[in-house]
mmCIF file of C-alpha atoms in Angstrom:
data_model
loop_
_atom_site.group_PDB
_atom_site.id
_atom_site.type_symbol
_atom_site.label_atom_id
_atom_site.label_comp_id
_atom_site.label_asym_id
_atom_site.label_seq_id
_atom_site.Cartn_x
_atom_site.Cartn_y
_atom_site.Cartn_z
ATOM 1 C CA UNK A 1 24.363 58.210 0.057
ATOM 2 C CA UNK A 2 21.879 57.207 2.761
ATOM 3 C CA UNK A 3 21.193 59.119 5.970
ATOM 4 C CA UNK A 4 22.625 57.355 9.006
ATOM 5 C CA UNK A 5 22.587 58.490 12.635
ATOM 6 C CA UNK A 6 24.057 61.648 14.114
ATOM 7 C CA UNK A 7 23.781 63.530 10.834
ATOM 8 C CA UNK A 8 26.233 61.223 9.058
ATOM 9 C CA UNK A 9 25.775 59.889 5.540
ATOM 10 C CA UNK A 10 26.843 56.383 4.532
ATOM 11 C CA UNK A 11 27.680 55.323 0.996
ATOM 12 C CA UNK A 12 25.703 52.503 -0.580
ATOM 13 C CA UNK A 13 25.507 50.463 -3.756
ATOM 14 C CA UNK A 14 22.121 49.089 -4.762
ATOM 15 C CA UNK A 15 21.736 45.921 -6.805
ATOM 16 C CA UNK A 16 18.348 45.172 -8.340
ATOM 17 C CA UNK A 17 15.160 47.221 -8.403
ATOM 18 C CA UNK A 18 12.690 45.229 -6.317
ATOM 19 C CA UNK A 19 12.275 42.108 -4.247
ATOM 20 C CA UNK A 20 13.047 41.159 -0.651
ATOM 21 C CA UNK A 21 15.490 43.638 0.869
ATOM 22 C CA UNK A 22 18.980 42.361 1.712
ATOM 23 C CA UNK A 23 21.325 44.714 3.581
ATOM 24 C CA UNK A 24 25.002 43.751 3.294
ATOM 25 C CA UNK A 25 27.467 44.992 5.924
ATOM 26 C CA UNK A 26 31.215 44.499 5.597
ATOM 27 C CA UNK A 27 33.911 43.811 8.162
ATOM 28 C CA UNK A 28 36.311 46.275 9.736
ATOM 29 C CA UNK A 29 38.703 47.724 7.187
ATOM 30 C CA UNK A 30 36.596 46.587 4.235
ATOM 31 C CA UNK A 31 34.206 48.538 2.015
ATOM 32 C CA UNK A 32 30.876 47.937 0.353
ATOM 33 C CA UNK A 33 32.781 46.737 -2.715
ATOM 34 C CA UNK A 34 33.535 43.488 -0.875
ATOM 35 C CA UNK A 35 29.928 42.535 -1.633
ATOM 36 C CA UNK A 36 29.909 43.360 -5.355
ATOM 37 C CA UNK A 37 29.814 39.760 -6.574
ATOM 38 C CA UNK A 38 27.262 38.729 -3.975
ATOM 39 C CA UNK A 39 25.109 41.793 -4.651
ATOM 40 C CA UNK A 40 25.004 41.055 -8.359
ATOM 41 C CA UNK A 41 24.008 37.429 -7.789
ATOM 42 C CA UNK A 42 21.321 38.417 -5.297
ATOM 43 C CA UNK A 43 19.869 40.897 -7.796
ATOM 44 C CA UNK A 44 19.868 38.253 -10.524
ATOM 45 C CA UNK A 45 17.925 35.994 -8.159
ATOM 46 C CA UNK A 46 15.256 38.659 -7.597
ATOM 47 C CA UNK A 47 16.427 40.385 -4.421
ATOM 48 C CA UNK A 48 17.022 44.076 -3.746
ATOM 49 C CA UNK A 49 20.529 44.124 -2.278
ATOM 50 C CA UNK A 50 22.036 47.170 -0.579
ATOM 51 C CA UNK A 51 25.718 47.122 0.375
ATOM 52 C CA UNK A 52 26.884 49.800 2.796
ATOM 53 C CA UNK A 53 30.150 51.465 3.696
ATOM 54 C CA UNK A 54 30.238 51.625 7.484
ATOM 55 C CA UNK A 55 30.880 55.030 9.029
ATOM 56 C CA UNK A 56 34.540 55.926 8.739
ATOM 57 C CA UNK A 57 35.046 53.459 5.881
ATOM 58 C CA UNK A 58 35.146 53.794 2.107
ATOM 59 C CA UNK A 59 33.118 56.766 0.917
ATOM 60 C CA UNK A 60 31.019 57.170 4.069
ATOM 61 C CA UNK A 61 31.378 60.124 6.419
ATOM 62 C CA UNK A 62 33.908 59.997 9.225
ATOM 63 C CA UNK A 63 32.506 60.445 12.735
ATOM 64 C CA UNK A 64 33.598 63.876 14.038
ATOM 65 C CA UNK A 65 33.649 62.516 17.593
ATOM 66 C CA UNK A 66 35.510 59.347 16.606
ATOM 67 C CA UNK A 67 32.634 57.137 17.756
ATOM 68 C CA UNK A 68 32.962 53.807 15.960
ATOM 69 C CA UNK A 69 31.460 51.722 18.735
ATOM 70 C CA UNK A 70 29.073 48.850 18.186
ATOM 71 C CA UNK A 71 26.274 51.065 19.489
ATOM 72 C CA UNK A 72 27.034 53.755 16.899
ATOM 73 C CA UNK A 73 27.073 51.188 14.098
ATOM 74 C CA UNK A 74 23.747 49.791 15.288
ATOM 75 C CA UNK A 75 22.222 53.285 15.266
ATOM 76 C CA UNK A 76 23.420 53.742 11.683
ATOM 77 C CA UNK A 77 21.864 50.431 10.674
ATOM 78 C CA UNK A 78 18.558 51.346 12.313
ATOM 79 C CA UNK A 79 18.504 54.640 10.393
ATOM 80 C CA UNK A 80 19.224 52.882 7.098
ATOM 81 C CA UNK A 81 16.525 50.261 7.704
ATOM 82 C CA UNK A 82 14.016 53.004 8.525
ATOM 83 C CA UNK A 83 14.592 54.495 5.073
ATOM 84 C CA UNK A 84 13.130 51.377 3.461
ATOM 85 C CA UNK A 85 9.607 50.041 3.760
ATOM 86 C CA UNK A 86 10.179 46.390 4.547
ATOM 87 C CA UNK A 87 11.859 44.162 7.086
ATOM 88 C CA UNK A 88 15.383 43.447 5.868
ATOM 89 C CA UNK A 89 17.428 40.319 5.550
ATOM 90 C CA UNK A 90 20.650 41.294 7.329
ATOM 91 C CA UNK A 91 23.909 39.849 6.028
ATOM 92 C CA UNK A 92 26.943 40.865 8.043
ATOM 93 C CA UNK A 93 30.584 39.834 7.860
ATOM 94 C CA UNK A 94 32.838 40.149 10.899
ATOM 95 C CA UNK A 95 32.205 43.672 12.290
ATOM 96 C CA UNK A 96 29.048 43.964 10.191
ATOM 97 C CA UNK A 97 27.849 40.661 11.584
ATOM 98 C CA UNK A 98 28.339 41.887 15.135
ATOM 99 C CA UNK A 99 26.313 44.975 14.281
ATOM 100 C CA UNK A 100 23.546 42.853 12.772
ATOM 101 C CA UNK A 101 23.463 40.405 15.681
ATOM 102 C CA UNK A 102 23.208 43.212 18.233
ATOM 103 C CA UNK A 103 20.493 44.994 16.256
ATOM 104 C CA UNK A 104 18.379 41.852 15.915
ATOM 105 C CA UNK A 105 18.987 40.369 19.356
ATOM 106 C CA UNK A 106 18.309 43.636 21.174
ATOM 107 C CA UNK A 107 15.136 44.316 19.217
ATOM 108 C CA UNK A 108 16.404 47.340 17.309
ATOM 109 C CA UNK A 109 15.706 45.858 13.869
ATOM 110 C CA UNK A 110 12.810 43.563 12.990
ATOM 111 C CA UNK A 111 14.741 41.419 10.541
ATOM 112 C CA UNK A 112 13.248 38.888 8.157
ATOM 113 C CA UNK A 113 16.427 36.823 8.506
ATOM 114 C CA UNK A 114 19.973 37.070 9.857
ATOM 115 C CA UNK A 115 23.083 35.803 8.063
ATOM 116 C CA UNK A 116 26.377 35.984 9.959
ATOM 117 C CA UNK A 117 29.563 35.565 7.946
ATOM 118 C CA UNK A 118 32.587 34.283 9.869
ATOM 119 C CA UNK A 119 31.633 35.882 13.138
ATOM 120 C CA UNK A 120 29.869 34.868 16.326
ATOM 121 C CA UNK A 121 29.960 35.903 19.979
ATOM 122 C CA UNK A 122 33.121 33.855 20.585
ATOM 123 C CA UNK A 123 35.926 34.572 18.138
ATOM 124 C CA UNK A 124 39.661 33.951 18.258
ATOM 125 C CA UNK A 125 41.952 36.597 19.727
ATOM 126 C CA UNK A 126 44.865 35.546 17.523
ATOM 127 C CA UNK A 127 42.917 36.000 14.309
ATOM 128 C CA UNK A 128 41.567 39.368 15.417
ATOM 129 C CA UNK A 129 45.074 40.476 16.395
ATOM 130 C CA UNK A 130 46.329 39.566 12.924
ATOM 131 C CA UNK A 131 43.663 41.796 11.350
ATOM 132 C CA UNK A 132 44.461 44.665 13.695
ATOM 133 C CA UNK A 133 48.204 44.364 13.036
ATOM 134 C CA UNK A 134 47.526 44.591 9.308
ATOM 135 C CA UNK A 135 45.298 47.633 9.710
ATOM 136 C CA UNK A 136 47.714 49.642 11.846
ATOM 137 C CA UNK A 137 50.787 48.991 9.711
ATOM 138 C CA UNK A 138 52.300 51.824 7.680
ATOM 139 C CA UNK A 139 50.720 54.774 9.540
ATOM 140 C CA UNK A 140 52.727 57.072 7.263
ATOM 141 C CA UNK A 141 51.207 55.444 4.207
ATOM 142 C CA UNK A 142 52.686 53.881 1.086
ATOM 143 C CA UNK A 143 54.733 55.474 -1.660
ATOM 144 C CA UNK A 144 53.048 53.507 -4.449
ATOM 145 C CA UNK A 145 50.202 51.138 -5.245
ATOM 146 C CA UNK A 146 52.817 48.416 -5.656
ATOM 147 C CA UNK A 147 53.649 48.780 -1.954
ATOM 148 C CA UNK A 148 49.944 48.530 -1.139
ATOM 149 C CA UNK A 149 49.679 45.359 -3.227
ATOM 150 C CA UNK A 150 52.678 43.880 -1.404
ATOM 151 C CA UNK A 151 51.073 44.556 1.979
ATOM 152 C CA UNK A 152 47.807 42.901 0.940
ATOM 153 C CA UNK A 153 49.615 39.913 -0.579
ATOM 154 C CA UNK A 154 51.560 39.369 2.642
ATOM 155 C CA UNK A 155 48.322 39.486 4.624
ATOM 156 C CA UNK A 156 46.390 37.169 2.298
ATOM 157 C CA UNK A 157 48.971 34.766 0.831
ATOM 158 C CA UNK A 158 46.251 32.255 -0.103
ATOM 159 C CA UNK A 159 44.806 34.679 -2.674
ATOM 160 C CA UNK A 160 46.089 35.146 -6.207
ATOM 161 C CA UNK A 161 47.745 38.527 -6.654
ATOM 162 C CA UNK A 162 45.689 40.715 -9.045
ATOM 163 C CA UNK A 163 47.151 41.269 -12.495
ATOM 164 C CA UNK A 164 46.453 45.001 -12.364
ATOM 165 C CA UNK A 165 46.452 47.521 -9.522
ATOM 166 C CA UNK A 166 43.276 49.337 -10.614
ATOM 167 C CA UNK A 167 41.088 47.773 -7.925
ATOM 168 C CA UNK A 168 43.347 49.005 -5.137
ATOM 169 C CA UNK A 169 42.004 52.520 -5.589
ATOM 170 C CA UNK A 170 38.938 51.410 -3.610
ATOM 171 C CA UNK A 171 41.096 50.470 -0.627
ATOM 172 C CA UNK A 172 43.351 53.517 -0.336
ATOM 173 C CA UNK A 173 43.235 57.285 -0.649
ATOM 174 C CA UNK A 174 45.925 59.508 -2.171
ATOM 175 C CA UNK A 175 46.711 62.205 0.395
ATOM 176 C CA UNK A 176 48.032 65.714 -0.370
ATOM 177 C CA UNK A 177 51.534 64.594 0.625
ATOM 178 C CA UNK A 178 51.527 62.171 -2.311
ATOM 179 C CA UNK A 179 51.310 59.024 -0.183
ATOM 180 C CA UNK A 180 48.612 56.364 -0.236
ATOM 181 C CA UNK A 181 46.811 55.585 3.008
ATOM 182 C CA UNK A 182 44.052 53.131 3.829
ATOM 183 C CA UNK A 183 40.522 54.376 3.242
ATOM 184 C CA UNK A 184 39.344 54.231 6.858
ATOM 185 C CA UNK A 185 39.418 56.978 9.455
ATOM 186 C CA UNK A 186 42.580 56.503 11.578
ATOM 187 C CA UNK A 187 40.408 57.116 14.650
ATOM 188 C CA UNK A 188 38.696 53.799 13.927
ATOM 189 C CA UNK A 189 41.860 51.956 14.954
ATOM 190 C CA UNK A 190 42.583 54.126 17.990
ATOM 191 C CA UNK A 191 39.523 52.857 19.815
ATOM 192 C CA UNK A 192 40.306 49.994 22.192
ATOM 193 C CA UNK A 193 38.117 46.925 21.745
ATOM 194 C CA UNK A 194 37.938 44.073 24.238
ATOM 195 C CA UNK A 195 36.912 40.648 22.950
ATOM 196 C CA UNK A 196 36.236 39.555 26.515
ATOM 197 C CA UNK A 197 33.838 42.440 27.114
ATOM 198 C CA UNK A 198 31.882 41.834 23.899
ATOM 199 C CA UNK A 199 31.073 38.179 24.604
ATOM 200 C CA UNK A 200 28.259 38.510 27.207
ATOM 201 C CA UNK A 201 26.353 41.091 25.198
ATOM 202 C CA UNK A 202 26.713 39.179 21.941
ATOM 203 C CA UNK A 203 25.710 35.898 23.571
ATOM 204 C CA UNK A 204 22.622 37.488 25.112
ATOM 205 C CA UNK A 205 21.723 38.956 21.728
ATOM 206 C CA UNK A 206 22.137 35.532 20.125
ATOM 207 C CA UNK A 207 19.772 33.954 22.656
ATOM 208 C CA UNK A 208 17.121 36.456 21.585
ATOM 209 C CA UNK A 209 17.389 35.802 17.831
ATOM 210 C CA UNK A 210 13.995 34.477 16.769
ATOM 211 C CA UNK A 211 14.155 35.089 13.025
ATOM 212 C CA UNK A 212 15.603 32.545 10.562
ATOM 213 C CA UNK A 213 19.389 32.481 10.844
ATOM 214 C CA UNK A 214 22.338 31.196 8.846
ATOM 215 C CA UNK A 215 25.936 31.106 10.056
ATOM 216 C CA UNK A 216 28.604 30.874 7.350
ATOM 217 C CA UNK A 217 32.147 30.014 8.412
ATOM 218 C CA UNK A 218 35.298 30.044 6.326
ATOM 219 C CA UNK A 219 36.873 26.631 6.772
ATOM 220 C CA UNK A 220 40.352 28.190 6.800
ATOM 221 C CA UNK A 221 39.380 31.036 9.128
ATOM 222 C CA UNK A 222 41.579 31.910 12.083
ATOM 223 C CA UNK A 223 38.908 34.294 13.421
ATOM 224 C CA UNK A 224 35.884 32.011 13.848
ATOM 225 C CA UNK A 225 36.835 28.512 14.951
ATOM 226 C CA UNK A 226 34.618 25.472 14.564
ATOM 227 C CA UNK A 227 34.164 25.569 18.341
ATOM 228 C CA UNK A 228 33.025 29.186 18.134
ATOM 229 C CA UNK A 229 30.575 28.296 15.383
ATOM 230 C CA UNK A 230 29.129 25.414 17.377
ATOM 231 C CA UNK A 231 28.777 27.654 20.432
ATOM 232 C CA UNK A 232 26.628 30.020 18.345
ATOM 233 C CA UNK A 233 24.502 27.127 17.113
ATOM 234 C CA UNK A 234 23.864 26.111 20.720
ATOM 235 C CA UNK A 235 22.645 29.640 21.460
ATOM 236 C CA UNK A 236 20.546 29.766 18.275
ATOM 237 C CA UNK A 237 19.487 26.123 17.812
ATOM 238 C CA UNK A 238 17.215 26.907 14.874
ATOM 239 C CA UNK A 239 20.098 28.437 12.896
ATOM 240 C CA UNK A 240 21.417 26.764 9.779
ATOM 241 C CA UNK A 241 25.159 26.381 9.232
ATOM 242 C CA UNK A 242 27.450 26.363 6.199
ATOM 243 C CA UNK A 243 31.193 25.727 6.302
ATOM 244 C CA UNK A 244 32.984 27.016 3.198
ATOM 245 C CA UNK A 245 36.035 24.792 3.264
ATOM 246 C CA UNK A 246 38.279 26.678 0.841
ATOM 247 C CA UNK A 247 37.685 30.151 2.289
ATOM 248 C CA UNK A 248 39.431 32.052 5.064
ATOM 249 C CA UNK A 249 37.939 34.945 7.065
ATOM 250 C CA UNK A 250 36.986 36.916 3.929
ATOM 251 C CA UNK A 251 34.503 34.246 2.873
ATOM 252 C CA UNK A 252 32.658 36.139 0.132
ATOM 253 C CA UNK A 253 35.923 37.332 -1.386
ATOM 254 C CA UNK A 254 37.635 33.942 -1.270
ATOM 255 C CA UNK A 255 34.800 31.755 -2.565
ATOM 256 C CA UNK A 256 31.914 33.966 -3.621
ATOM 257 C CA UNK A 257 30.426 31.129 -5.686
ATOM 258 C CA UNK A 258 30.017 28.776 -2.734
ATOM 259 C CA UNK A 259 29.034 31.606 -0.399
ATOM 260 C CA UNK A 260 26.263 32.895 -2.660
ATOM 261 C CA UNK A 261 24.937 29.385 -3.282
ATOM 262 C CA UNK A 262 24.652 28.789 0.466
ATOM 263 C CA UNK A 263 22.915 32.123 1.052
ATOM 264 C CA UNK A 264 20.490 31.728 -1.853
ATOM 265 C CA UNK A 265 19.607 28.185 -0.784
ATOM 266 C CA UNK A 266 18.833 29.506 2.689
ATOM 267 C CA UNK A 267 16.863 32.525 1.491
ATOM 268 C CA UNK A 268 14.914 30.427 -0.991
ATOM 269 C CA UNK A 269 13.363 28.577 1.930
ATOM 270 C CA UNK A 270 12.344 31.592 3.982
ATOM 271 C CA UNK A 271 12.211 34.704 1.755
ATOM 272 C CA UNK A 272 11.954 33.727 -1.885
ATOM 273 C CA UNK A 273 11.153 36.542 -4.359
ATOM 274 C CA UNK A 274 7.638 36.542 -5.785
#
């Protein structure tokens, strides 16, 4: 566990022992385990990769006041960065990308590089609504892991259904009533979020990004459109861009091989290990 802000602790997995620091932040409803494959490959390449569970997710503390705002997530990131002794490479998917972009663009974190994964200031309301609908389903939980697997399969029909249910234990918690519920704090979904309100702040942050940047888009994504990606590249003209054609919104999970290759190629040019 790593100390975050407000007395909270966030769970982390560390891959590697030394090298340029890479902090991996997942999307809403995910956990640090979404980065396992990427973390391992980064460590093999000589990087020190740290994947975090955001507050209210996975094994991290839940916020007693229910504050899961972008500002709260940024404060957590700042606290985590302060616990290390080097400028980090920030890699953020979806929600984690928004946190990273705000932290860099508003001068809260002096990042060595910024990698955004299927997120940008302008994202698609329909895709976000689909994610939210998935996350708020079954408020009373599931009676079995098979029901959990069915829900995930319906949400991600392009993915092959796992042969065993063992990995689902990272996504749900068994409650005292004997039912399985998603790992995140229910308060996380009770907070209203406006896409329209987030755009000006995120665009202003993007204009202020002066570190090396890479935007990775899932070619099948219904969250970040090609138009949204190009709008980011206009705001950050020095940014590089990779379109992973066979991946949807969960880019690293869908095509980790292509994703990691794109990230390592980018990092090799600006922050190669000694």
